[in-house]
Short mmCIF file of C-alpha atoms in Angstrom, two decimals:
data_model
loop_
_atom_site.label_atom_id
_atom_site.label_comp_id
_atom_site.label_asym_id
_atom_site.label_seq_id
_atom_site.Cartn_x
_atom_site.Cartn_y
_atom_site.Cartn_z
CA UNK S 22 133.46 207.08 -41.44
CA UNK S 23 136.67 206.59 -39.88
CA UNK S 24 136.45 203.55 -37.93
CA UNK S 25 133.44 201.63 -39.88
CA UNK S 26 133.24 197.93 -39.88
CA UNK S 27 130.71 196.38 -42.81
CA UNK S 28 130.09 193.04 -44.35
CA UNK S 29 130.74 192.21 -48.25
CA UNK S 30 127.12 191.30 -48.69
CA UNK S 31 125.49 194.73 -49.21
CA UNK S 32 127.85 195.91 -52.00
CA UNK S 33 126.46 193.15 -54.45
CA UNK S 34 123.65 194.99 -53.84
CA UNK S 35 124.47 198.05 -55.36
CA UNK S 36 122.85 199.57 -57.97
CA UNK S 37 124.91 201.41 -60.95
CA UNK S 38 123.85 204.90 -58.70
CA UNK S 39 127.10 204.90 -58.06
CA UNK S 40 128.98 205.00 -61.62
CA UNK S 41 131.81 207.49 -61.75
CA UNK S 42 132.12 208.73 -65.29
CA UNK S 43 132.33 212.46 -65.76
CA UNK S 44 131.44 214.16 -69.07
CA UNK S 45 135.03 215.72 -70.06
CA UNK S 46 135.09 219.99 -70.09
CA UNK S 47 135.67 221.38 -73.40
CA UNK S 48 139.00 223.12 -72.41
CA UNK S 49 141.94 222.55 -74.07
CA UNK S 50 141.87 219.12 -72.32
CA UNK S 51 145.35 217.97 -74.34
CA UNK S 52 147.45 221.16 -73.04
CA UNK S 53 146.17 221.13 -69.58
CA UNK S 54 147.02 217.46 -69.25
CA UNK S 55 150.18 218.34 -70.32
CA UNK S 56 150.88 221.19 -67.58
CA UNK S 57 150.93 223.92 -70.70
CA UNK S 58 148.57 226.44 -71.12
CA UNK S 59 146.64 228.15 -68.34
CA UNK S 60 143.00 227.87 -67.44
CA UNK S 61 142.55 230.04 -64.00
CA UNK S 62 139.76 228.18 -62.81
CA UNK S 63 141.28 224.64 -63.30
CA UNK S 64 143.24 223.26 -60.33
CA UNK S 65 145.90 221.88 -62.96
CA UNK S 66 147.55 223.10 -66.26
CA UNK S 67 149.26 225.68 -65.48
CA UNK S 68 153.42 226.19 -66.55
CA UNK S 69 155.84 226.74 -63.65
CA UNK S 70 158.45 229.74 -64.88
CA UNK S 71 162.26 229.11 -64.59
CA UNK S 72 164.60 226.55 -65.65
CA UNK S 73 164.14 222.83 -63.68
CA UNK S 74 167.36 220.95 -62.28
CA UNK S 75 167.67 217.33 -64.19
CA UNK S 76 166.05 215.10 -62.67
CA UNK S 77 168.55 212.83 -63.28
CA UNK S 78 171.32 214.91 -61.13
CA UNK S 79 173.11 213.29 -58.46
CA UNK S 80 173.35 216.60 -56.36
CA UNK S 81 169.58 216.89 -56.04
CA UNK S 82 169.22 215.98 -52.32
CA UNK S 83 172.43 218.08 -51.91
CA UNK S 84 170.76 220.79 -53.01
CA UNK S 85 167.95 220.59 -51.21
CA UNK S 86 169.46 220.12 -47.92
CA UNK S 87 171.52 223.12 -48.72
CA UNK S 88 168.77 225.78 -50.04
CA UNK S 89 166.68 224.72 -46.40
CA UNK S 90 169.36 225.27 -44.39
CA UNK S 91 169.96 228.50 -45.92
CA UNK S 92 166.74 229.52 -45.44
CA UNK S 93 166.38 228.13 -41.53
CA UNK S 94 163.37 228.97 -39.46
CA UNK S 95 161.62 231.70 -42.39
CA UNK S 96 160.77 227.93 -44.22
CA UNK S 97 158.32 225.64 -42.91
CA UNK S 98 157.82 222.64 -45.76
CA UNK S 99 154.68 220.65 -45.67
CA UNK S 100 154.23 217.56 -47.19
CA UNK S 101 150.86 215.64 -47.73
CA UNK S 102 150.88 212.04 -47.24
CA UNK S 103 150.28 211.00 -50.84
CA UNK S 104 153.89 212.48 -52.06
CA UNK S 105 156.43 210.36 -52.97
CA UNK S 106 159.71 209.53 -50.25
CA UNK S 107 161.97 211.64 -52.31
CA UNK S 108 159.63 214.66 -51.37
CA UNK S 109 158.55 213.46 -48.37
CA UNK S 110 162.07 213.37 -46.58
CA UNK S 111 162.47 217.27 -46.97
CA UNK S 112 158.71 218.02 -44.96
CA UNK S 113 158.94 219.86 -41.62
CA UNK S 114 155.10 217.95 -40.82
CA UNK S 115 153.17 215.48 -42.90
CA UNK S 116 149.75 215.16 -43.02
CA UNK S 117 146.36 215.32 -44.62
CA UNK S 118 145.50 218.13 -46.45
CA UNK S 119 143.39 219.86 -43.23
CA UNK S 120 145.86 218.67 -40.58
CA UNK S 121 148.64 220.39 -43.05
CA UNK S 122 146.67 224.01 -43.53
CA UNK S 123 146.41 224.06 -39.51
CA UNK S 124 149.95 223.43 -39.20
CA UNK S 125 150.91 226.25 -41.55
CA UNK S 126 148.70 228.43 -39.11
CA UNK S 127 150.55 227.16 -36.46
CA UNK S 128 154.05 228.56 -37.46
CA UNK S 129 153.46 232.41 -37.77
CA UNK S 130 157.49 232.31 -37.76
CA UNK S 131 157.76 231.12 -41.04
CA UNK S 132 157.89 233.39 -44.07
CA UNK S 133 157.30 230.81 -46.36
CA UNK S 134 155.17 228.00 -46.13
CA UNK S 135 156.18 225.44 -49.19
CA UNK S 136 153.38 223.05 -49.34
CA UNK S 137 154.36 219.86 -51.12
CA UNK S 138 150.51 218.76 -52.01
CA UNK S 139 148.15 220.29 -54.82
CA UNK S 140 146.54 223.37 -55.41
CA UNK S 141 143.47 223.71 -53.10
CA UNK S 142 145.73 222.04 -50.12
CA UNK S 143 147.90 224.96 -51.12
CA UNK S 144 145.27 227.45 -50.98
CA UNK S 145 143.62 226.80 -48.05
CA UNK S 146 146.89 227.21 -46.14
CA UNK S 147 147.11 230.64 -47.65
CA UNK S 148 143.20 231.24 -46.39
CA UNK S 149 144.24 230.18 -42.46
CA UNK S 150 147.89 231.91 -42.42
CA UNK S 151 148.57 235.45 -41.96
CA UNK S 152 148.77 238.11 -44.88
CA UNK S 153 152.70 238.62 -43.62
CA UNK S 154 153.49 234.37 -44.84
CA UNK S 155 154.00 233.31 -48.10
CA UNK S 156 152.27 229.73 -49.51
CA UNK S 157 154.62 228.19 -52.34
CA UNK S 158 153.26 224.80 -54.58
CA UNK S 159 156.47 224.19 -55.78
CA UNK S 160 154.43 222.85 -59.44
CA UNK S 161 151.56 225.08 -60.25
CA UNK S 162 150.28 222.24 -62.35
CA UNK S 163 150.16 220.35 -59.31
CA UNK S 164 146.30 220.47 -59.35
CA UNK S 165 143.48 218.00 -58.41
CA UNK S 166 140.70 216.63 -60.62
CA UNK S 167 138.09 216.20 -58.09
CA UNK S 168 138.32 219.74 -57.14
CA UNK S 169 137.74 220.23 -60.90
CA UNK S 170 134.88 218.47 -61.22
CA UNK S 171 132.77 221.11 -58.95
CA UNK S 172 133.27 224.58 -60.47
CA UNK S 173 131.90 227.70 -59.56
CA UNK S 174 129.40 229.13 -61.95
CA UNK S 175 128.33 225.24 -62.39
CA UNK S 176 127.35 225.14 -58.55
CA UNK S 177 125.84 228.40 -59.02
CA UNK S 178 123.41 227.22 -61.76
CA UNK S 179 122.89 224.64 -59.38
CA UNK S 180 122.02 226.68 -56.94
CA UNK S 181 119.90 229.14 -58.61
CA UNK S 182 117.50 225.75 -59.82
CA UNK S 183 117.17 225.39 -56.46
CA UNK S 184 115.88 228.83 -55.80
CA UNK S 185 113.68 228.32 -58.72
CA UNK S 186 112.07 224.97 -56.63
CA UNK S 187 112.01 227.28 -53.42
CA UNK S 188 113.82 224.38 -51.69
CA UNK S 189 117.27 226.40 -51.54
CA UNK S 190 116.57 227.95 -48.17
CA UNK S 191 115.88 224.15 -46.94
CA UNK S 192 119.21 223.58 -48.73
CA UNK S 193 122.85 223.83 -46.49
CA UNK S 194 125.77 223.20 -48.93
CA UNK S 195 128.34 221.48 -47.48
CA UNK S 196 132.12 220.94 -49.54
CA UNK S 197 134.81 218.15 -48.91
CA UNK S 198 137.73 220.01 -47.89
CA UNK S 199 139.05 218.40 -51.62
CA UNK S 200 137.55 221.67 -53.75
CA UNK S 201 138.64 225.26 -54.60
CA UNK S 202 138.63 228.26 -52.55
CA UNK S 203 135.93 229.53 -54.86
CA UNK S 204 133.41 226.51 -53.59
CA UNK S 205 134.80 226.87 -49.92
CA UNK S 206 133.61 230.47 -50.71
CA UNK S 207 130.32 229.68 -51.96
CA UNK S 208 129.48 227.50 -48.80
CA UNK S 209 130.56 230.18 -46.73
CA UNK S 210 128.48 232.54 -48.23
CA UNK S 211 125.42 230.29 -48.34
CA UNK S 212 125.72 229.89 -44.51
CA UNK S 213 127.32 226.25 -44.92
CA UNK S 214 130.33 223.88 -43.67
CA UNK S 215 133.65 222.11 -44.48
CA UNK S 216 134.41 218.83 -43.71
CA UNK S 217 136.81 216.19 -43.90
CA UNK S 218 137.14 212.22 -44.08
CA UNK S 219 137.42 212.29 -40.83
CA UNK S 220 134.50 214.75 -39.68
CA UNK S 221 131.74 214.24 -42.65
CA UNK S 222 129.48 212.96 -40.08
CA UNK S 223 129.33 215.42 -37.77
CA UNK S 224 129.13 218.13 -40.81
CA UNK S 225 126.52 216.58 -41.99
CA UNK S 226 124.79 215.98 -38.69
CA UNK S 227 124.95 220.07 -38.06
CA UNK S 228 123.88 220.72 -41.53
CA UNK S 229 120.81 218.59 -40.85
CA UNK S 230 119.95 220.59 -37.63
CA UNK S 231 119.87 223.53 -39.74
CA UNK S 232 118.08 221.99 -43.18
CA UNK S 233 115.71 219.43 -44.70
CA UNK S 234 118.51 218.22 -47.34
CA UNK S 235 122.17 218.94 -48.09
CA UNK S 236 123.85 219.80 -51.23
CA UNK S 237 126.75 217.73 -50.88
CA UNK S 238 130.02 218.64 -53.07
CA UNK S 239 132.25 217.49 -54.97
CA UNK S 240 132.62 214.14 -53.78
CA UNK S 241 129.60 212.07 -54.35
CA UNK S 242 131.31 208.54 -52.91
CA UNK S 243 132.28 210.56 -49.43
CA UNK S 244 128.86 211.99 -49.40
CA UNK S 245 126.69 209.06 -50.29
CA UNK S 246 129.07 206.61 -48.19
CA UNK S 247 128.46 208.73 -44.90
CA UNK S 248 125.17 209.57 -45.38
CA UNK S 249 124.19 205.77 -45.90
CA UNK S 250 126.07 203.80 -43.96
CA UNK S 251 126.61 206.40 -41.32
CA UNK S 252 123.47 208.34 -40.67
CA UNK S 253 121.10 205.53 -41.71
CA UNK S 254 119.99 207.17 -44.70
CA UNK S 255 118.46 204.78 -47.45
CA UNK S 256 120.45 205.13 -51.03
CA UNK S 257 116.82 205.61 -52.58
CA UNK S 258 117.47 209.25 -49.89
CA UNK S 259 120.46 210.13 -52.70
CA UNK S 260 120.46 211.66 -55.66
CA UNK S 261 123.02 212.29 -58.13
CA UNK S 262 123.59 216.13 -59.41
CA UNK S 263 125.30 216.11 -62.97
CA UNK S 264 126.73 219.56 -64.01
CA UNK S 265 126.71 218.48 -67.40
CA UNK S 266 123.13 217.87 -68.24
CA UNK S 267 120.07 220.38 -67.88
CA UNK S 268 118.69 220.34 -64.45
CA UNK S 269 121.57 217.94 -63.40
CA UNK S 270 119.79 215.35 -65.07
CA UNK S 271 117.40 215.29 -61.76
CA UNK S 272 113.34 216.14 -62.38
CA UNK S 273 111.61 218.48 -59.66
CA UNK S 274 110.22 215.94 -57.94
CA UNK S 275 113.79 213.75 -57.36
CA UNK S 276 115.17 217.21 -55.86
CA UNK S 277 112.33 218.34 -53.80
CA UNK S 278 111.89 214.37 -51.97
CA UNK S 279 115.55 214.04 -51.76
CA UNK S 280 117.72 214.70 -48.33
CA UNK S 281 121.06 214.28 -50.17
CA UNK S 282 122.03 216.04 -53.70
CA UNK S 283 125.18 215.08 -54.61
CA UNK S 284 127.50 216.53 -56.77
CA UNK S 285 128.68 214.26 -59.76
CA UNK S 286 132.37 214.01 -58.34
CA UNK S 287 134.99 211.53 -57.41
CA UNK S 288 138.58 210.91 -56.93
CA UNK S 289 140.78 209.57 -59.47
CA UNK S 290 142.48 207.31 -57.69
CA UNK S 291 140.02 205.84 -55.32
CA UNK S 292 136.99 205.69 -57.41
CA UNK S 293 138.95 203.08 -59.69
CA UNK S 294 138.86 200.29 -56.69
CA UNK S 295 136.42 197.70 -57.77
CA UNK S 296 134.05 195.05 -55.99
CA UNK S 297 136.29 192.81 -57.92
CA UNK S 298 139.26 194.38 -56.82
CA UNK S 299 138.22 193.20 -53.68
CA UNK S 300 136.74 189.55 -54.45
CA UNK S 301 140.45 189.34 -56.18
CA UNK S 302 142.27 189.68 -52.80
CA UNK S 303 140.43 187.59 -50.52
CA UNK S 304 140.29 185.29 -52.76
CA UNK S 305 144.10 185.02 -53.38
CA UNK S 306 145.18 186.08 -49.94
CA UNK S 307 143.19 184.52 -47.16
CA UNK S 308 142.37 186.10 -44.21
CA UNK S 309 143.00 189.53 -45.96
CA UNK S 310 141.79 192.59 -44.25
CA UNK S 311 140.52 195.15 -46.73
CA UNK S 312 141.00 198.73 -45.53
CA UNK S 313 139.67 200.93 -47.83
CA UNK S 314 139.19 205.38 -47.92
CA UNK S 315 135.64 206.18 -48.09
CA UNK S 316 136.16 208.49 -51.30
CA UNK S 317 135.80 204.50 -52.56
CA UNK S 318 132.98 203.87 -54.52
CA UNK S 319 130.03 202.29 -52.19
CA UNK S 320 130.27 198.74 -53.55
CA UNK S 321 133.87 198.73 -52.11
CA UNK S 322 132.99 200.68 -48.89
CA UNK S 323 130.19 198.01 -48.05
CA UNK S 324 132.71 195.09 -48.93
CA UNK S 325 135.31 196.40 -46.91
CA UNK S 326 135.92 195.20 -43.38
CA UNK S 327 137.90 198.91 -42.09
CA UNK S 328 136.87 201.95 -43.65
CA UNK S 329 138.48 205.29 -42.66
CA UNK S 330 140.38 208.43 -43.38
CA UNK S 331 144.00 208.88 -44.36
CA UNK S 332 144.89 209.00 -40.87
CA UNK S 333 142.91 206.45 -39.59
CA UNK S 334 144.09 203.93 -42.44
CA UNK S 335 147.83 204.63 -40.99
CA UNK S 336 147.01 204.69 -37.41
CA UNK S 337 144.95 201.25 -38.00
CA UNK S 338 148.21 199.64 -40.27
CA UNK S 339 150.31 200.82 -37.23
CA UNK S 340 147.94 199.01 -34.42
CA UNK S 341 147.52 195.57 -37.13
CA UNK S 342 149.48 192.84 -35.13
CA UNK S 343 153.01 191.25 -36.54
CA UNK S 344 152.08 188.65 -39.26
CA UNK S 345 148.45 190.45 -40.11
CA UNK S 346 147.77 190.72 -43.84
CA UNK S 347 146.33 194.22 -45.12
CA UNK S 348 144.74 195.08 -48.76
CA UNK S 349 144.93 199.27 -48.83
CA UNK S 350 142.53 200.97 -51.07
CA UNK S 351 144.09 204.73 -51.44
CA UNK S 352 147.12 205.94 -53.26
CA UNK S 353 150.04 204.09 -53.91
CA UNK S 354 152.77 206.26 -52.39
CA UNK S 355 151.41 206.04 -48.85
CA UNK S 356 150.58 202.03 -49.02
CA UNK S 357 154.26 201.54 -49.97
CA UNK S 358 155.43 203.56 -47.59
CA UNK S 359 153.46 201.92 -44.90
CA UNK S 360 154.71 198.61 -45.97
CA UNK S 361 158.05 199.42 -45.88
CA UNK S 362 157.66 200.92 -42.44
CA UNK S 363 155.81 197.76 -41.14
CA UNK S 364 158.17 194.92 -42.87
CA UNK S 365 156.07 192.34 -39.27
CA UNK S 366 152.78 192.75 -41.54
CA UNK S 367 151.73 191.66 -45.32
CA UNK S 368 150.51 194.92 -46.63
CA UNK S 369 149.68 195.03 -50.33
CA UNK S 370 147.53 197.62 -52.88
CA UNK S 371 144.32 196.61 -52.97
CA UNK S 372 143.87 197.04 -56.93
CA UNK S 373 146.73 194.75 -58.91
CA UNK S 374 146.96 197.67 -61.36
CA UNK S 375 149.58 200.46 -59.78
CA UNK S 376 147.36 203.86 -59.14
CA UNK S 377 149.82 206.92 -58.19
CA UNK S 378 147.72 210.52 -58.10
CA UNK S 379 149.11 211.91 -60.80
CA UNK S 380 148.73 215.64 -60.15
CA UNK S 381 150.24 214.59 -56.69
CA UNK S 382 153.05 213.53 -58.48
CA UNK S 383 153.56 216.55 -60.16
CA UNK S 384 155.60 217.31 -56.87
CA UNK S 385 159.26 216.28 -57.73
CA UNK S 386 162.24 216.70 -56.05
CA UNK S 387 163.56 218.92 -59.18
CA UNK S 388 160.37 221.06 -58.82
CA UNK S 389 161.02 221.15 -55.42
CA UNK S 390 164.90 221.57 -55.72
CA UNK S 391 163.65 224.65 -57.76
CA UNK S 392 161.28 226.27 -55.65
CA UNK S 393 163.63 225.96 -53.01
CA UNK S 394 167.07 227.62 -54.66
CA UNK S 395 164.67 230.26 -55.78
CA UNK S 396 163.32 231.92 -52.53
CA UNK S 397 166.97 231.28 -51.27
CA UNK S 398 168.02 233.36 -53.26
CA UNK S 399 165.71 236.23 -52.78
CA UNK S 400 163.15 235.01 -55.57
CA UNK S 401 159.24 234.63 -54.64
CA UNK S 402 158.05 232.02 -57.37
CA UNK S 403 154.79 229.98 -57.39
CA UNK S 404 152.35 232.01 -54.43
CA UNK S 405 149.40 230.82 -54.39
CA UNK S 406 147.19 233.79 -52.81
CA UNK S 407 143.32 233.71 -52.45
CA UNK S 408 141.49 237.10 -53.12
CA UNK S 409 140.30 238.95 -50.03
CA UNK S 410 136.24 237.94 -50.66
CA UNK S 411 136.77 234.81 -51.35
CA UNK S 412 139.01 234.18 -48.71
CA UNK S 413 136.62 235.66 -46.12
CA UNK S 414 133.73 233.56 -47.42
CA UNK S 415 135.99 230.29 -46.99
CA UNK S 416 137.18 231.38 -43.84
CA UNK S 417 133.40 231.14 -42.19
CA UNK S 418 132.80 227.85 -43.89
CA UNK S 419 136.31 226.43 -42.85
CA UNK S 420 135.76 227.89 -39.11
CA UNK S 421 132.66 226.56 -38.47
CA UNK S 422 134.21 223.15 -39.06
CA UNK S 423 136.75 224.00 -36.58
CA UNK S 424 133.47 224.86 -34.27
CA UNK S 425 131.83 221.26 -34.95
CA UNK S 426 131.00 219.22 -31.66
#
């Protein structure tokens, strides 16, 4: 997707195919939201043990500083690019979530990898480092509701109706690199792939080489935006899996004739960018480029003029000539940073309404502060570890994205 250039005229188009409301789960929704409670197979709502620094304490950064130094080359911090500056300053490497996981691999040196990001980020950097490294979240309810939306024994119903269609050995399941080690597992096991923002095409270009359709999880916008506007697949090609309903809400005859079954998925923050959103800002800034992620709902893909990963969003900002005006669709943290680092350029959130991720925000510098005193002083807190099987399923689905053309 990265790279895309479309016109606004297709997203009036649209039909409502594309809605992203997800029936709630029926666990203790209150508590979880809350960080209390614990739910193992959530990616949030979980309590972190010890006592927090204030975060109102002048000494914070002090701190910080200090407990890193102390702990010199056995810490390597990672720090995704949706965290906020006070977090950010204290990361070793920033990154995207895959780019971060690789770097952790990359540094067999360090003891402990503290990965400022949320859970799955968190767990598959445990899945690529050695068993001798240690992966920290420094917030254990640092979690992400996308990944949520795609549980296991959910995509295993799924899979078994499949089965029960004979169309699941036609079938290659291929995850966003946005859901649990447990799905990363499944796809491994079910002789699938990985991918990323940036690499979704070419996933989905080996998965049709191997298959007549692709089960596509867990973010339907990703899915349906690449398949559509970058494989020349008709929408009519799409259909939408809902765990929530029998079947997924799909008859026989919509699974067996269509090539891509998504899963009923999105992102919190980027599936709340609008076609009006858009409309709004070229209509009150002229000349406005819209640059949007292409977790974005399809209306706003197709009315977009730049469409791209995180990367490729920064990398375009940072090539935009002096005086250019740019409307960002993806979270807030990293459009504000990239307007303060480009001060030449007009660079503004492309939804009015401010849109931080909140489990990304979870990461604070007293959780951090925390997390960091602890292990210097001899104290392993928050390790995220992935079970042996699962890990070893993930690890085939994760490598043969590292084996794409």
């Amino acid at each position: 997707m990265a790279g895309h250039s479309v016109g606004p005229a297709l997203g009036r188009m649209i039909k409502d195919v594309t809605s992203t409301w997800i029936e709630p789960s029926s666990t203790g929704a209150a508590l979880l939201l809350l960080g209390r409670g614990s739910d193992p197979s959530a990616e949030k709502g979980v309590e972190c043990p010890g006592e927090l620094p204030s975060p109102s304490d002048p000494t914070l950064v002090e701190r910080a500083q200090r407990a890193k130094a102390a702990l010199g080359d056995r810490l390597f911090v990672l720090g995704h690019h949706y965290q906020r500056d006070e977090v950010i300053q204290f990361a070793d490497v920033t990154g995207d979530s895959f780019k971060l996981a690789r770097e952790a691999a990359a540094r067999p040196e360090a003891e402990f990898i503290v990965f400022c990001g949320v859970h799955f980020m968190a767990e598959s950097a445990d899945i690529l480092t050695s068993d001798t490294q240690k992966v920290v979240l420094p917030d254990l309810g640092a979690g992400c509701s996308m990944a949520d939306m795609a549980a296991l024994p959910q995509v295993e119903t799924a899979w078994e109706l499949l089965e029960d269609l004979g169309i699941a050995e036609s079938t290659i399941p291929v995850t966003y690199m946005n859901s649990s080690a447990d799905i990363k597992g499944f796809v491994g096991r079910n002789k699938g792939v990985v991918c990323t923002s940036s690499n979704a095409k070419r996933a989905l270009t080996w998965a049709f080489e191997r298959g007549e359709k692709v089960l596509f999880l867990p973010d339907q916008h990703l899915g349906r935006n690449t398949a559509v506007l970058e494989m020349g697949f008709d929408l009519d090609d799409c259909v939408l899996y809902n765990p929530h309903k029998p079947n997924g809400g799909l008859t026989p005859e919509q699974l067996r004739d269509a090539k891509m079954i998504l899963w009923r998925g999105h992102c919190s923050v980027h599936g709340r960018f609008t076609l009006e959103c858009v409309e709004e800002v070229r209509e009150r800034v002229p000349g406005v480029n819209v640059l949007v992620h292409p977790e974005c709902r399809h209306e706003v893909v197709t009315a977009a003029d730049y469409v791209g990963s995180t990367e490729y969003i920064i990398k375009a900002i940072d090539a935009a000539p002096a005086g250019s005006a740019w409307a960002v669709g993806t979270e807030l943290n990293l459009v504000r940073r990239l307007a303060n680092a480009h001060p030449d350029k007009q660079i503004m959130f492309l939804d009015r309404n401010v849109c931080y991720c909140s489990t990304m925000n979870r990461i604070d510098l007293p959780h951090l502060v925390w997390a960091l005193e602890e292990l210097a002083a001899g104290r392993l807190v928050n390790q995220i570890t992935v079970d042996a099987d699962t890990a070893r399923n993930a690890r085939v689905a994760l490598d043969q994205m590292l084996a794409l053309p």
